[in-house]
Short mmCIF file of C-alpha atoms in Angstrom, two decimals:
data_model
loop_
_atom_site.label_atom_id
_atom_site.label_comp_id
_atom_site.label_asym_id
_atom_site.label_seq_id
_atom_site.Cartn_x
_atom_site.Cartn_y
_atom_site.Cartn_z
CA MET A 261 -44.68 37.31 -16.91
CA PHE A 262 -45.24 34.51 -14.40
CA GLU A 263 -43.44 32.01 -16.61
CA SER A 264 -40.49 34.41 -16.95
CA ILE A 265 -40.20 34.86 -13.18
CA LEU A 266 -40.54 31.10 -12.66
CA ALA A 267 -37.80 30.42 -15.20
CA GLU A 268 -35.49 32.94 -13.50
CA ASN A 269 -36.16 31.39 -10.10
CA LEU A 270 -35.53 27.89 -11.41
CA SER A 271 -32.29 29.06 -13.00
CA PHE A 272 -31.21 30.68 -9.73
CA LEU A 273 -32.10 27.55 -7.73
CA SER A 274 -30.29 25.35 -10.21
CA GLU A 275 -27.14 27.53 -9.99
CA MET A 276 -27.28 27.53 -6.19
CA SER A 277 -27.77 23.76 -6.13
CA VAL A 278 -24.71 23.24 -8.32
CA LYS A 279 -22.62 25.49 -6.06
CA LEU A 280 -23.94 23.75 -2.95
CA ILE A 281 -23.22 20.29 -4.34
CA GLY A 282 -19.80 21.46 -5.50
CA GLY A 283 -19.05 22.74 -2.01
CA ILE A 284 -20.18 19.49 -0.45
CA VAL A 285 -18.05 17.48 -2.88
CA MET A 286 -14.92 19.57 -2.24
CA GLY A 287 -15.55 19.47 1.49
CA GLY A 288 -15.98 15.72 1.25
CA ILE A 289 -12.63 15.39 -0.52
CA TRP A 290 -10.87 17.16 2.34
CA ILE A 291 -12.67 14.94 4.83
CA ILE A 292 -11.48 11.87 2.89
CA PHE A 293 -7.87 13.10 2.87
CA ILE A 294 -7.93 13.86 6.59
CA ALA A 295 -9.59 10.51 7.30
CA PHE A 296 -6.91 8.59 5.38
CA THR A 297 -4.15 10.51 7.15
CA LEU A 298 -5.63 9.62 10.52
CA LEU A 299 -6.18 6.00 9.47
CA SER A 300 -2.61 5.70 8.24
CA TRP A 301 -1.30 7.10 11.53
CA LEU A 302 -3.54 4.77 13.54
CA VAL A 303 -2.50 1.66 11.61
CA SER A 304 1.18 2.61 11.79
CA SER A 305 0.93 3.16 15.54
CA GLN A 306 -0.88 -0.14 16.08
CA LEU A 307 1.66 -2.00 13.94
CA LYS A 308 4.60 -0.60 15.91
CA ALA A 309 2.86 -1.33 19.22
CA ARG A 310 2.13 -4.93 18.24
CA PHE A 311 5.64 -5.50 16.91
CA LYS A 312 7.03 -4.21 20.21
CA ARG A 313 4.66 -6.47 22.19
CA TYR A 314 5.33 -9.59 20.14
CA SER A 315 9.07 -8.89 20.20
CA GLN A 316 8.89 -9.90 23.87
CA ILE A 317 7.53 -13.36 22.97
CA PRO A 318 10.33 -15.79 22.06
CA ALA A 319 10.01 -18.10 19.07
CA ALA A 320 9.62 -21.78 19.97
CA ASN A 321 13.05 -22.82 18.67
CA GLY A 322 14.91 -19.56 19.36
CA MET A 323 15.90 -18.95 15.74
CA THR A 324 16.94 -15.47 14.63
CA GLY A 325 15.20 -13.74 11.74
CA ARG A 326 18.13 -14.57 9.47
CA GLU A 327 17.97 -18.24 10.46
CA VAL A 328 14.22 -18.27 9.80
CA VAL A 329 14.85 -17.01 6.28
CA GLU A 330 17.57 -19.57 5.64
CA GLN A 331 15.44 -22.46 6.88
CA MET A 332 12.32 -21.41 4.99
CA LEU A 333 14.29 -21.02 1.76
CA ARG A 334 15.80 -24.50 2.20
CA ASP A 335 12.41 -26.05 2.92
CA HIS A 336 11.04 -24.61 -0.32
CA GLY A 337 14.12 -25.46 -2.38
CA VAL A 338 14.84 -21.84 -3.25
CA ARG A 339 18.48 -20.97 -3.94
CA GLY A 340 20.41 -17.87 -4.95
CA VAL A 341 18.69 -15.49 -2.52
CA ARG A 342 20.92 -13.23 -0.44
CA ILE A 343 20.10 -11.99 3.06
CA GLY A 344 21.08 -8.52 4.22
CA SER A 345 20.58 -6.20 7.16
CA VAL A 346 19.31 -2.62 6.76
CA ASP A 347 18.79 0.31 9.07
CA GLY A 348 15.39 1.47 10.29
CA GLN A 349 12.41 -0.03 12.07
CA LEU A 350 10.09 -2.26 10.05
CA SER A 351 12.13 -1.43 6.93
CA ASP A 352 12.17 -5.09 5.88
CA HIS A 353 11.65 -5.81 2.19
CA TYR A 354 12.50 -8.17 -0.66
CA ASN A 355 14.24 -6.85 -3.75
CA PRO A 356 13.41 -9.04 -6.77
CA GLU A 357 15.99 -7.29 -8.97
CA ASN A 358 18.97 -8.66 -7.05
CA LYS A 359 17.12 -11.42 -5.16
CA THR A 360 17.94 -10.00 -1.75
CA ILE A 361 15.89 -10.22 1.45
CA ASN A 362 16.67 -7.12 3.49
CA LEU A 363 15.84 -7.36 7.18
CA SER A 364 15.89 -4.57 9.74
CA LYS A 365 18.38 -5.14 12.55
CA ASP A 366 15.62 -5.97 15.06
CA VAL A 367 14.36 -8.71 12.76
CA TYR A 368 17.77 -9.88 11.49
CA HIS A 369 19.07 -10.56 15.01
CA GLY A 370 15.71 -11.00 16.78
CA ARG A 371 14.59 -14.34 18.20
CA SER A 372 10.98 -13.38 18.81
CA ILE A 373 7.64 -14.22 17.23
CA ALA A 374 7.54 -10.76 15.68
CA ALA A 375 10.96 -11.22 14.08
CA ALA A 376 10.08 -14.69 12.83
CA ALA A 377 6.78 -13.50 11.32
CA VAL A 378 8.35 -10.58 9.47
CA ALA A 379 11.30 -12.67 8.26
CA ALA A 380 8.98 -15.43 7.02
CA HIS A 381 6.78 -12.86 5.27
CA GLU A 382 9.70 -11.43 3.31
CA THR A 383 10.85 -14.95 2.49
CA GLY A 384 7.35 -15.53 1.15
CA HIS A 385 8.09 -12.87 -1.48
CA ALA A 386 11.28 -14.64 -2.48
CA ILE A 387 9.33 -17.88 -2.89
CA GLN A 388 6.71 -16.04 -4.96
CA HIS A 389 9.52 -14.82 -7.21
CA ALA A 390 10.99 -18.31 -7.56
CA GLU A 391 7.57 -19.73 -8.45
CA ALA A 392 6.75 -16.89 -10.89
CA TYR A 393 3.70 -15.87 -8.86
CA ALA A 394 1.43 -14.02 -11.32
CA TRP A 395 0.53 -11.03 -9.11
CA LEU A 396 4.19 -10.42 -8.25
CA GLN A 397 5.11 -10.52 -11.93
CA MET A 398 2.41 -7.97 -12.73
CA ARG A 399 3.64 -5.69 -9.94
CA SER A 400 7.24 -6.01 -11.13
CA ALA A 401 6.14 -5.10 -14.66
CA LEU A 402 4.68 -1.84 -13.33
CA VAL A 403 7.85 -0.81 -11.47
CA PRO A 404 9.40 1.06 -14.46
CA ILE A 405 6.13 2.96 -14.99
CA VAL A 406 5.88 3.90 -11.32
CA SER A 407 9.55 4.94 -11.24
CA PHE A 408 9.07 7.17 -14.29
CA SER A 409 5.80 8.60 -12.97
CA SER A 410 7.26 9.52 -9.59
CA ASN A 411 9.63 11.99 -11.26
CA TRP A 412 6.98 13.86 -13.24
CA ILE A 413 3.53 13.16 -11.88
CA GLN A 414 3.34 15.88 -9.21
CA TRP A 415 4.41 18.58 -11.69
CA LEU A 416 2.03 17.35 -14.38
CA LEU A 417 -0.91 17.30 -11.98
CA LEU A 418 -0.09 20.73 -10.55
CA ALA A 419 0.36 22.31 -13.97
CA GLY A 420 -2.66 20.41 -15.27
CA ILE A 421 -4.92 21.83 -12.56
CA VAL A 422 -3.68 25.39 -13.20
CA MET A 423 -4.21 25.03 -16.97
CA VAL A 424 -7.20 22.70 -16.81
CA ASN A 425 -9.42 24.86 -19.04
CA ALA A 426 -6.76 25.98 -21.52
CA PHE A 427 -4.87 22.70 -21.86
CA PRO A 428 -6.86 19.81 -20.24
CA GLN A 429 -4.67 17.19 -21.97
CA LEU A 430 -1.90 18.00 -19.49
CA LEU A 431 -4.05 17.02 -16.52
CA LEU A 432 -5.28 13.95 -18.39
CA THR A 433 -1.66 12.83 -18.89
CA GLY A 434 -1.03 13.25 -15.18
CA ILE A 435 -4.16 11.24 -14.38
CA VAL A 436 -3.06 8.39 -16.65
CA LEU A 437 0.35 8.25 -14.97
CA PHE A 438 -1.21 8.43 -11.51
CA ALA A 439 -3.58 5.62 -12.50
CA GLY A 440 -0.49 3.46 -13.03
CA THR A 441 0.69 4.10 -9.46
CA THR A 442 -2.81 3.38 -8.16
CA LEU A 443 -2.91 0.10 -10.06
CA PHE A 444 0.49 -0.74 -8.55
CA SER A 445 -0.91 -0.14 -5.04
CA ILE A 446 -3.95 -2.32 -5.72
CA ILE A 447 -1.91 -5.19 -7.20
CA THR A 448 0.36 -5.01 -4.15
CA LEU A 449 -2.52 -6.16 -1.92
CA PRO A 450 -2.81 -9.80 -3.14
CA VAL A 451 1.01 -10.02 -3.25
CA GLU A 452 1.30 -9.05 0.42
CA VAL A 453 -1.63 -11.20 1.56
CA ASP A 454 -0.23 -14.26 -0.21
CA ALA A 455 3.24 -13.72 1.30
CA SER A 456 1.68 -13.57 4.77
CA ARG A 457 -0.35 -16.71 4.08
CA ARG A 458 2.79 -18.59 3.03
CA ALA A 459 4.63 -17.32 6.11
CA LEU A 460 1.91 -18.36 8.58
CA VAL A 461 1.56 -21.84 7.08
CA TRP A 462 5.30 -22.44 7.23
CA LEU A 463 5.70 -21.01 10.76
CA LYS A 464 3.06 -23.44 12.00
CA THR A 465 4.28 -26.54 10.17
CA SER A 466 7.92 -25.89 11.07
CA GLY A 467 7.11 -25.60 14.76
CA ILE A 468 8.36 -22.04 15.15
CA THR A 469 4.94 -20.99 16.40
CA THR A 470 2.67 -22.82 18.80
CA TYR A 471 -1.12 -22.67 18.95
CA GLU A 472 -0.92 -19.55 21.15
CA THR A 473 1.91 -17.74 19.37
CA GLN A 474 0.43 -18.42 15.92
CA LYS A 475 -2.29 -15.90 16.80
CA SER A 476 0.38 -13.31 17.63
CA ALA A 477 2.16 -13.89 14.32
CA PHE A 478 -1.15 -13.60 12.46
CA ASP A 479 -2.02 -10.37 14.28
CA ALA A 480 1.36 -8.79 13.49
CA LEU A 481 1.12 -9.61 9.78
CA LYS A 482 -2.53 -8.53 9.68
CA TRP A 483 -1.68 -5.01 10.81
CA ALA A 484 1.21 -4.90 8.34
CA ALA A 485 -1.27 -5.74 5.57
CA TYR A 486 -3.57 -2.93 6.72
CA THR A 487 -0.86 -0.39 5.81
CA TYR A 488 -0.99 -1.53 2.17
CA PHE A 489 -4.79 -1.54 2.20
CA ILE A 490 -4.94 2.06 3.45
CA ALA A 491 -2.31 3.12 0.91
CA ALA A 492 -4.32 1.58 -1.94
CA LEU A 493 -7.56 3.24 -0.83
CA SER A 494 -5.82 6.59 -0.41
CA SER A 495 -4.30 6.35 -3.89
CA LEU A 496 -7.68 5.42 -5.38
CA ALA A 497 -9.43 8.33 -3.63
CA THR A 498 -6.75 10.75 -4.87
CA LEU A 499 -7.10 9.42 -8.42
CA LEU A 500 -10.87 9.95 -8.32
CA TYR A 501 -10.31 13.48 -7.01
CA TYR A 502 -8.20 14.40 -10.04
CA VAL A 503 -10.68 12.72 -12.37
CA MET A 504 -13.46 14.86 -10.84
CA ILE A 505 -11.43 18.02 -11.50
CA TYR A 506 -10.87 16.95 -15.11
CA MET A 507 -14.52 16.02 -15.67
CA GLY A 508 -15.77 19.29 -14.15
CA ARG A 509 -13.20 21.60 -15.80
CA ARG A 510 -15.86 23.51 -17.78
CA ASN A 511 -17.56 24.49 -14.51
#
C-alpha cells in the first residue's frame, strides 16, 4: 500500500518536474529572442551614432571614400574591381560575383574618417577575394545553399513543427537547411574581422588616419563587426530552438 502511494507520488512529481522544466525552457527561449532583438537594436543604434560622430572628423588627406578604395586597390596590386554607389545608409558591401565594391552615397562622396574606414573595409573584402582568402571562399561556397534555403526554410520549419509527431523528417530537413544559414553566419565573422584588420593597417600606414583618428576608425569598424556577431548568435540560438523541438517531439 505504502509503496503504491509512494510510486504514484513519485510519478506525479516526475510529471510536474518535466512540465516545470519544459515551461522554464520555453520561457527561456522567448527571453533569448527578446534579448537578441534588443541587442540588435542597441548595436545598430550605436553603429549609426558612431558613424554620424566620426563623419564629422575629416580624414588626414581629405580623400573621398571612392578615392580611398582606388588607392588601397592600387597599393595591393588588385585590378578589375569596379566601384559603384548605392542608396541607403551603411548599405556598403562587396559583391564577389561581379567584383564590385558598392558604397553608400555618404561613404562614396564622404571625406571623413567614418567614410574612409568603411571604404577601406569593403576594399579589404576585394583584396581577400584577389588573394583567395580561405574563409571568404568557404562563405562564397555556401551562398547557393543559403539562397536556396531562404525560399523554403520558413515553410519547412512551420510545417515541420505542425507535423512534428506525424512526419518529423520534415522538421529535420528544415533544421538541416537552417544549419547551413547558421554556418554561413558563423563563417562570416572571421571574414569581416580580417577585412577590418586589413583596413586599419592600411589606413595607418597610408597616413589617412593619425594616432588619434585611428581609434575612431577602429571604434566604427568594431561596432560594425558586432552586428555580425549578434546575427551569428541569434541564428545559432534559433537553430538550437528547432533542434530542441525535434528532440522533444514525443513529449
